[in-house]
Amino acid sequence: MELLEQKILNEGRVLSESVIKVDSFLNHQIDPVLMQQIGEEFSDRFANKGVTKIITLESSGIAPAQMTGLSLGVPAIFARKRKSLTLIDHLYSASVHSFTKNETNEISVSKDYISSDDTVLILDDFLANGQAVLGLMDIVEQAGASLAGVGIVIEKGFQDGGKILREQGIRVESLASIESLVDGKVTFTKEEAS
Ligand code: G4P
Ligand code: NA
Ligand code: NA
C-alpha cells in the first residue's frame, strides 16, 4: 500500500536494526484518514470471504480493526491483555509471549462475542515473531470458529512470524512489508502481484 509506505518513510524512526517507531500515526497518535484507507484495503483483500467478526489485540490493533469492521460491516473485538473484573469464567484465553518485550501476557475474549458460527479475520498493527497472532488463532480455535486469514498493517519480513503463519497455509495480507532496517534505512519487500 503506497500511501502507508510513504507514511513509514516520512514519519517512521528506525530505532535499531529490528525496531521502527511509528507513534505519529499508528502506535500513539492515530491518523484517522490513513486508518480509514487501511480499513478499506483490508476490506477489499478479504471481500467475499464471509467474514463475520474481526479480532485484534489491545491497544494498537484496535484502530485498524475498527475501520476494517466499518468497511466490511461487521463488529471488531479486541482481546484484552488483563483479566477484567467483570469477566471471570466466561472467557477464551491464551498465553502470548513477546520476545521483543520479554514478557508474557494472558489474553482473553468473552465467550459472548465469538462462536462456532463465526468466520474471523485476525488483524494487528505489527507482525514480528507472530506470537500475538498465534494466541488469537488459539482463541478462534477454542471458539470453534473459522479463520478467514490474517491482516497486518506492518510486517517485519526479517522476523519469523510471516513464515510461521504462511507455512501453516494461513492467508496473511500485509499492507507494508519491511525487508530491512539496516543502517537506519527502511527497505520494503517488493510487492507480489495480487
Ligand atoms: P509478535 O506478536 O509478532 O511475536 O510481536 P512481539 O512480541 O515482538 O511484539 C510485542 C509488541 O511490540 C506488540 O505491541 C507489537 O505490535 C510491537 N512491535 C513489535 N515490533 C515492533 C516494531 O518494530 N515497531 C513498533 N512500533 N512496535 C513493534 P504491543 O505490546 O501489543 O503493544 P500495543 O501497541 O498494541 O499496545
Ligand atoms: Na500490537
Ligand atoms: Na504495537
mmCIF file of C-alpha atoms and ligand atoms in Angstrom:
data_model
loop_
_atom_site.group_PDB
_atom_site.id
_atom_site.type_symbol
_atom_site.label_atom_id
_atom_site.label_comp_id
_atom_site.label_asym_id
_atom_site.label_seq_id
_atom_site.Cartn_x
_atom_site.Cartn_y
_atom_site.Cartn_z
ATOM 1 C CA MET A 1 0.000 0.000 0.000
ATOM 2 C CA GLU A 2 1.799 3.019 -1.402
ATOM 3 C CA LEU A 3 0.351 5.648 0.940
ATOM 4 C CA LEU A 4 1.324 3.618 4.009
ATOM 5 C CA GLU A 5 4.871 3.056 2.731
ATOM 6 C CA GLN A 6 5.238 6.813 2.161
ATOM 7 C CA LYS A 7 4.000 7.496 5.680
ATOM 8 C CA ILE A 8 6.512 4.996 7.119
ATOM 9 C CA LEU A 9 9.357 6.566 5.117
ATOM 10 C CA ASN A 10 8.349 10.124 6.080
ATOM 11 C CA GLU A 11 7.456 9.645 9.728
ATOM 12 C CA GLY A 12 8.933 6.329 10.927
ATOM 13 C CA ARG A 13 12.018 6.412 13.128
ATOM 14 C CA VAL A 14 14.332 3.447 12.891
ATOM 15 C CA LEU A 15 15.396 2.704 16.473
ATOM 16 C CA SER A 16 17.585 -0.325 15.748
ATOM 17 C CA GLU A 17 18.078 -2.973 13.085
ATOM 18 C CA SER A 18 14.872 -4.624 14.290
ATOM 19 C CA VAL A 19 12.523 -1.912 15.585
ATOM 20 C CA ILE A 20 10.812 1.031 13.930
ATOM 21 C CA LYS A 21 8.811 3.646 15.824
ATOM 22 C CA VAL A 22 5.600 4.826 14.173
ATOM 23 C CA ASP A 23 3.984 6.722 17.026
ATOM 24 C CA SER A 24 2.827 9.627 14.847
ATOM 25 C CA PHE A 25 0.147 7.617 13.026
ATOM 26 C CA LEU A 26 -0.251 4.092 14.464
ATOM 27 C CA ASN A 27 1.041 3.443 17.998
ATOM 28 C CA HIS A 28 0.275 6.648 19.881
ATOM 29 C CA GLN A 29 -1.281 9.366 17.733
ATOM 30 C CA ILE A 30 -3.623 7.898 15.112
ATOM 31 C CA ASP A 31 -4.117 9.228 11.595
ATOM 32 C CA PRO A 32 -7.830 8.592 11.014
ATOM 33 C CA VAL A 33 -7.728 9.287 7.268
ATOM 34 C CA LEU A 34 -4.904 6.801 6.745
ATOM 35 C CA MET A 35 -6.681 4.364 9.082
ATOM 36 C CA GLN A 36 -9.851 4.613 7.003
ATOM 37 C CA GLN A 37 -7.879 3.753 3.864
ATOM 38 C CA ILE A 38 -6.233 0.863 5.697
ATOM 39 C CA GLY A 39 -9.703 -0.399 6.624
ATOM 40 C CA GLU A 40 -10.859 -0.184 3.012
ATOM 41 C CA GLU A 41 -7.754 -2.010 1.793
ATOM 42 C CA PHE A 42 -8.208 -4.912 4.250
ATOM 43 C CA SER A 43 -11.882 -4.969 3.366
ATOM 44 C CA ASP A 44 -11.033 -5.305 -0.362
ATOM 45 C CA ARG A 45 -8.453 -8.012 0.289
ATOM 46 C CA PHE A 46 -10.849 -10.102 2.394
ATOM 47 C CA ALA A 47 -14.047 -9.365 0.470
ATOM 48 C CA ASN A 48 -16.266 -12.382 -0.251
ATOM 49 C CA LYS A 49 -14.637 -14.483 2.463
ATOM 50 C CA GLY A 50 -17.748 -14.429 4.621
ATOM 51 C CA VAL A 51 -16.055 -12.566 7.484
ATOM 52 C CA THR A 52 -18.458 -12.087 10.416
ATOM 53 C CA LYS A 53 -16.037 -10.801 13.098
ATOM 54 C CA ILE A 54 -12.704 -9.077 13.296
ATOM 55 C CA ILE A 55 -10.418 -9.883 16.214
ATOM 56 C CA THR A 56 -7.383 -7.927 17.321
ATOM 57 C CA LEU A 57 -5.351 -7.376 20.474
ATOM 58 C CA GLU A 58 -5.409 -4.171 22.506
ATOM 59 C CA SER A 59 -4.261 -1.479 22.058
ATOM 60 C CA SER A 60 -2.710 -0.637 18.690
ATOM 61 C CA GLY A 61 -4.716 -3.173 16.700
ATOM 62 C CA ILE A 62 -7.987 -1.500 17.625
ATOM 63 C CA ALA A 63 -7.882 1.432 15.190
ATOM 64 C CA PRO A 64 -7.263 -0.628 12.020
ATOM 65 C CA ALA A 65 -9.676 -3.334 13.237
ATOM 66 C CA GLN A 66 -12.443 -0.830 13.814
ATOM 67 C CA MET A 67 -12.017 0.789 10.392
ATOM 68 C CA THR A 68 -11.956 -2.612 8.675
ATOM 69 C CA GLY A 69 -15.101 -3.556 10.573
ATOM 70 C CA LEU A 70 -16.725 -0.374 9.331
ATOM 71 C CA SER A 71 -15.849 -1.248 5.715
ATOM 72 C CA LEU A 72 -16.916 -4.889 5.976
ATOM 73 C CA GLY A 73 -19.982 -4.101 8.086
ATOM 74 C CA VAL A 74 -19.002 -6.442 10.938
ATOM 75 C CA PRO A 75 -18.040 -5.938 14.618
ATOM 76 C CA ALA A 76 -14.444 -5.655 15.779
ATOM 77 C CA ILE A 77 -13.420 -7.368 19.036
ATOM 78 C CA PHE A 78 -10.209 -6.639 20.904
ATOM 79 C CA ALA A 79 -8.717 -9.329 23.079
ATOM 80 C CA ARG A 80 -7.773 -7.945 26.477
ATOM 81 C CA LYS A 81 -4.341 -8.330 27.978
ATOM 82 C CA ARG A 82 -5.524 -8.255 31.561
ATOM 83 C CA LYS A 83 -8.404 -10.109 33.048
ATOM 84 C CA SER A 84 -11.322 -7.810 33.599
ATOM 85 C CA LEU A 85 -13.088 -7.823 36.960
ATOM 86 C CA THR A 86 -16.446 -8.393 35.377
ATOM 87 C CA LEU A 87 -15.378 -11.206 33.052
ATOM 88 C CA ILE A 88 -14.109 -14.112 35.039
ATOM 89 C CA ASP A 89 -15.103 -17.588 33.888
ATOM 90 C CA HIS A 90 -16.803 -16.868 30.678
ATOM 91 C CA LEU A 91 -13.592 -16.417 28.670
ATOM 92 C CA TYR A 92 -11.439 -17.919 25.981
ATOM 93 C CA SER A 93 -7.826 -17.221 26.865
ATOM 94 C CA ALA A 94 -4.327 -17.847 25.555
ATOM 95 C CA SER A 95 -0.780 -17.063 26.588
ATOM 96 C CA VAL A 96 1.231 -14.684 24.412
ATOM 97 C CA HIS A 97 4.959 -14.322 24.896
ATOM 98 C CA SER A 98 6.622 -11.212 23.496
ATOM 99 C CA PHE A 99 10.280 -11.771 22.587
ATOM 100 C CA THR A 100 10.571 -8.027 21.897
ATOM 101 C CA LYS A 101 9.395 -7.036 25.364
ATOM 102 C CA ASN A 102 10.395 -10.259 27.173
ATOM 103 C CA GLU A 103 7.036 -10.585 28.890
ATOM 104 C CA THR A 104 4.112 -12.973 28.743
ATOM 105 C CA ASN A 105 0.531 -11.765 28.708
ATOM 106 C CA GLU A 106 -2.606 -13.758 29.229
ATOM 107 C CA ILE A 107 -5.032 -12.555 26.560
ATOM 108 C CA SER A 108 -8.751 -13.156 26.695
ATOM 109 C CA VAL A 109 -12.024 -12.730 24.841
ATOM 110 C CA SER A 110 -15.517 -13.195 26.255
ATOM 111 C CA LYS A 111 -17.408 -16.242 25.011
ATOM 112 C CA ASP A 112 -20.299 -13.867 24.303
ATOM 113 C CA TYR A 113 -18.657 -12.405 21.215
ATOM 114 C CA ILE A 114 -17.272 -15.327 19.233
ATOM 115 C CA SER A 115 -18.894 -18.642 18.416
ATOM 116 C CA SER A 116 -18.685 -21.597 16.052
ATOM 117 C CA ASP A 117 -20.922 -19.698 13.618
ATOM 118 C CA ASP A 118 -18.272 -17.040 13.086
ATOM 119 C CA THR A 119 -15.700 -16.578 10.348
ATOM 120 C CA VAL A 120 -12.960 -14.471 11.848
ATOM 121 C CA LEU A 121 -10.413 -12.096 10.361
ATOM 122 C CA ILE A 122 -7.444 -11.527 12.694
ATOM 123 C CA LEU A 123 -5.846 -8.080 12.436
ATOM 124 C CA ASP A 124 -2.812 -6.497 14.075
ATOM 125 C CA ASP A 125 -0.608 -3.443 13.720
ATOM 126 C CA PHE A 126 2.754 -5.266 13.594
ATOM 127 C CA LEU A 127 3.831 -8.794 12.720
ATOM 128 C CA ALA A 128 7.209 -9.670 14.225
ATOM 129 C CA ASN A 129 7.540 -13.172 15.692
ATOM 130 C CA GLY A 130 3.879 -13.987 15.253
ATOM 131 C CA GLN A 131 3.145 -14.761 18.884
ATOM 132 C CA ALA A 132 0.178 -12.388 19.191
ATOM 133 C CA VAL A 133 -1.446 -13.818 16.055
ATOM 134 C CA LEU A 134 -0.855 -17.403 17.238
ATOM 135 C CA GLY A 135 -2.562 -16.536 20.550
ATOM 136 C CA LEU A 136 -5.535 -15.045 18.716
ATOM 137 C CA MET A 137 -5.698 -18.153 16.479
ATOM 138 C CA ASP A 138 -5.787 -20.299 19.609
ATOM 139 C CA ILE A 139 -8.834 -18.343 20.799
ATOM 140 C CA VAL A 140 -10.556 -18.644 17.404
ATOM 141 C CA GLU A 141 -9.969 -22.398 17.540
ATOM 142 C CA GLN A 142 -11.296 -22.696 21.106
ATOM 143 C CA ALA A 143 -14.483 -20.997 19.923
ATOM 144 C CA GLY A 144 -14.778 -23.459 17.032
ATOM 145 C CA ALA A 145 -14.898 -20.518 14.614
ATOM 146 C CA SER A 146 -13.399 -20.458 11.111
ATOM 147 C CA LEU A 147 -10.392 -18.328 10.233
ATOM 148 C CA ALA A 148 -10.602 -16.170 7.093
ATOM 149 C CA GLY A 149 -6.998 -15.034 7.393
ATOM 150 C CA VAL A 150 -4.683 -12.522 8.981
ATOM 151 C CA GLY A 151 -4.301 -8.844 8.079
ATOM 152 C CA ILE A 152 -1.224 -6.927 9.227
ATOM 153 C CA VAL A 153 -0.507 -3.218 8.863
ATOM 154 C CA ILE A 154 3.311 -3.532 9.029
ATOM 155 C CA GLU A 155 5.065 -6.870 8.664
ATOM 156 C CA LYS A 156 8.746 -7.167 9.506
ATOM 157 C CA GLY A 157 9.765 -9.740 6.909
ATOM 158 C CA PHE A 158 13.163 -10.307 8.536
ATOM 159 C CA GLN A 159 11.466 -11.805 11.596
ATOM 160 C CA ASP A 160 9.804 -15.222 11.599
ATOM 161 C CA GLY A 161 6.100 -14.540 12.149
ATOM 162 C CA GLY A 162 5.041 -14.323 8.498
ATOM 163 C CA LYS A 163 6.893 -17.519 7.616
ATOM 164 C CA ILE A 164 5.437 -19.457 10.568
ATOM 165 C CA LEU A 165 1.882 -18.474 9.621
ATOM 166 C CA ARG A 166 2.198 -18.954 5.843
ATOM 167 C CA GLU A 167 3.780 -22.379 6.345
ATOM 168 C CA GLN A 168 0.559 -23.359 8.115
ATOM 169 C CA GLY A 169 -1.357 -22.376 4.983
ATOM 170 C CA ILE A 170 -2.804 -19.244 6.542
ATOM 171 C CA ARG A 171 -3.526 -16.325 4.291
ATOM 172 C CA VAL A 172 -1.505 -13.348 5.566
ATOM 173 C CA GLU A 173 -2.054 -9.943 3.949
ATOM 174 C CA SER A 174 0.406 -7.221 4.948
ATOM 175 C CA LEU A 175 -0.143 -3.651 3.787
ATOM 176 C CA ALA A 176 3.554 -2.824 4.148
ATOM 177 C CA SER A 177 6.313 -5.389 4.424
ATOM 178 C CA ILE A 178 9.700 -4.259 5.678
ATOM 179 C CA GLU A 179 12.617 -6.292 4.395
ATOM 180 C CA SER A 180 15.342 -4.486 6.326
ATOM 181 C CA LEU A 181 16.047 -1.684 8.794
ATOM 182 C CA VAL A 182 19.837 -1.882 8.452
ATOM 183 C CA ASP A 183 21.814 1.406 8.647
ATOM 184 C CA GLY A 184 18.744 3.326 9.751
ATOM 185 C CA LYS A 185 17.199 2.803 6.332
ATOM 186 C CA VAL A 186 13.767 1.284 5.653
ATOM 187 C CA THR A 187 13.681 -1.128 2.706
ATOM 188 C CA PHE A 188 10.351 -2.639 1.672
ATOM 189 C CA THR A 189 9.861 -6.103 0.257
ATOM 190 C CA LYS A 190 8.763 -5.859 -3.376
ATOM 191 C CA GLU A 191 5.029 -6.389 -3.516
ATOM 192 C CA GLU A 192 3.882 -9.516 -5.291
ATOM 193 C CA ALA A 193 1.104 -9.074 -7.804
ATOM 194 C CA SER A 194 -2.216 -9.822 -6.148
HETATM 195 P P1 G4P B 1 4.782 -10.843 17.860
HETATM 196 O O1 G4P B 1 3.402 -10.832 18.438
HETATM 197 O O2 G4P B 1 4.772 -10.759 16.351
HETATM 198 O O3 G4P B 1 5.594 -12.019 18.361
HETATM 199 O O4 G4P B 1 5.467 -9.499 18.290
HETATM 200 P P2 G4P B 1 6.296 -9.005 19.552
HETATM 201 O O5 G4P B 1 6.022 -9.858 20.718
HETATM 202 O O6 G4P B 1 7.670 -8.819 19.083
HETATM 203 O O7 G4P B 1 5.611 -7.591 19.779
HETATM 204 C C1 G4P B 1 5.374 -7.040 21.057
HETATM 205 C C2 G4P B 1 4.811 -5.652 20.913
HETATM 206 O O8 G4P B 1 5.740 -4.840 20.177
HETATM 207 C C3 G4P B 1 3.488 -5.544 20.167
HETATM 208 O O9 G4P B 1 2.819 -4.417 20.657
HETATM 209 C C4 G4P B 1 3.957 -5.261 18.738
HETATM 210 O O10 G4P B 1 2.955 -4.618 17.971
HETATM 211 C C5 G4P B 1 5.133 -4.350 18.985
HETATM 212 N N1 G4P B 1 6.159 -4.333 17.956
HETATM 213 C C6 G4P B 1 6.913 -5.359 17.504
HETATM 214 N N2 G4P B 1 7.837 -4.912 16.639
HETATM 215 C C7 G4P B 1 7.653 -3.567 16.552
HETATM 216 C C8 G4P B 1 8.307 -2.529 15.813
HETATM 217 O O11 G4P B 1 9.275 -2.721 15.054
HETATM 218 N N3 G4P B 1 7.832 -1.269 15.995
HETATM 219 C C9 G4P B 1 6.795 -0.979 16.829
HETATM 220 N N4 G4P B 1 6.401 0.300 16.898
HETATM 221 N N5 G4P B 1 6.153 -1.929 17.528
HETATM 222 C C10 G4P B 1 6.596 -3.204 17.385
HETATM 223 P P3 G4P B 1 2.001 -4.473 21.993
HETATM 224 O O12 G4P B 1 2.868 -4.754 23.146
HETATM 225 O O13 G4P B 1 0.872 -5.431 21.776
HETATM 226 O O14 G4P B 1 1.531 -3.015 22.202
HETATM 227 P P4 G4P B 1 0.328 -2.138 21.657
HETATM 228 O O15 G4P B 1 0.977 -1.095 20.814
HETATM 229 O O16 G4P B 1 -0.595 -2.973 20.829
HETATM 230 O O17 G4P B 1 -0.321 -1.620 22.867
HETATM 231 NA NA NA B 2 0.017 -4.899 18.529
HETATM 232 NA NA NA B 3 2.085 -2.406 18.981
#
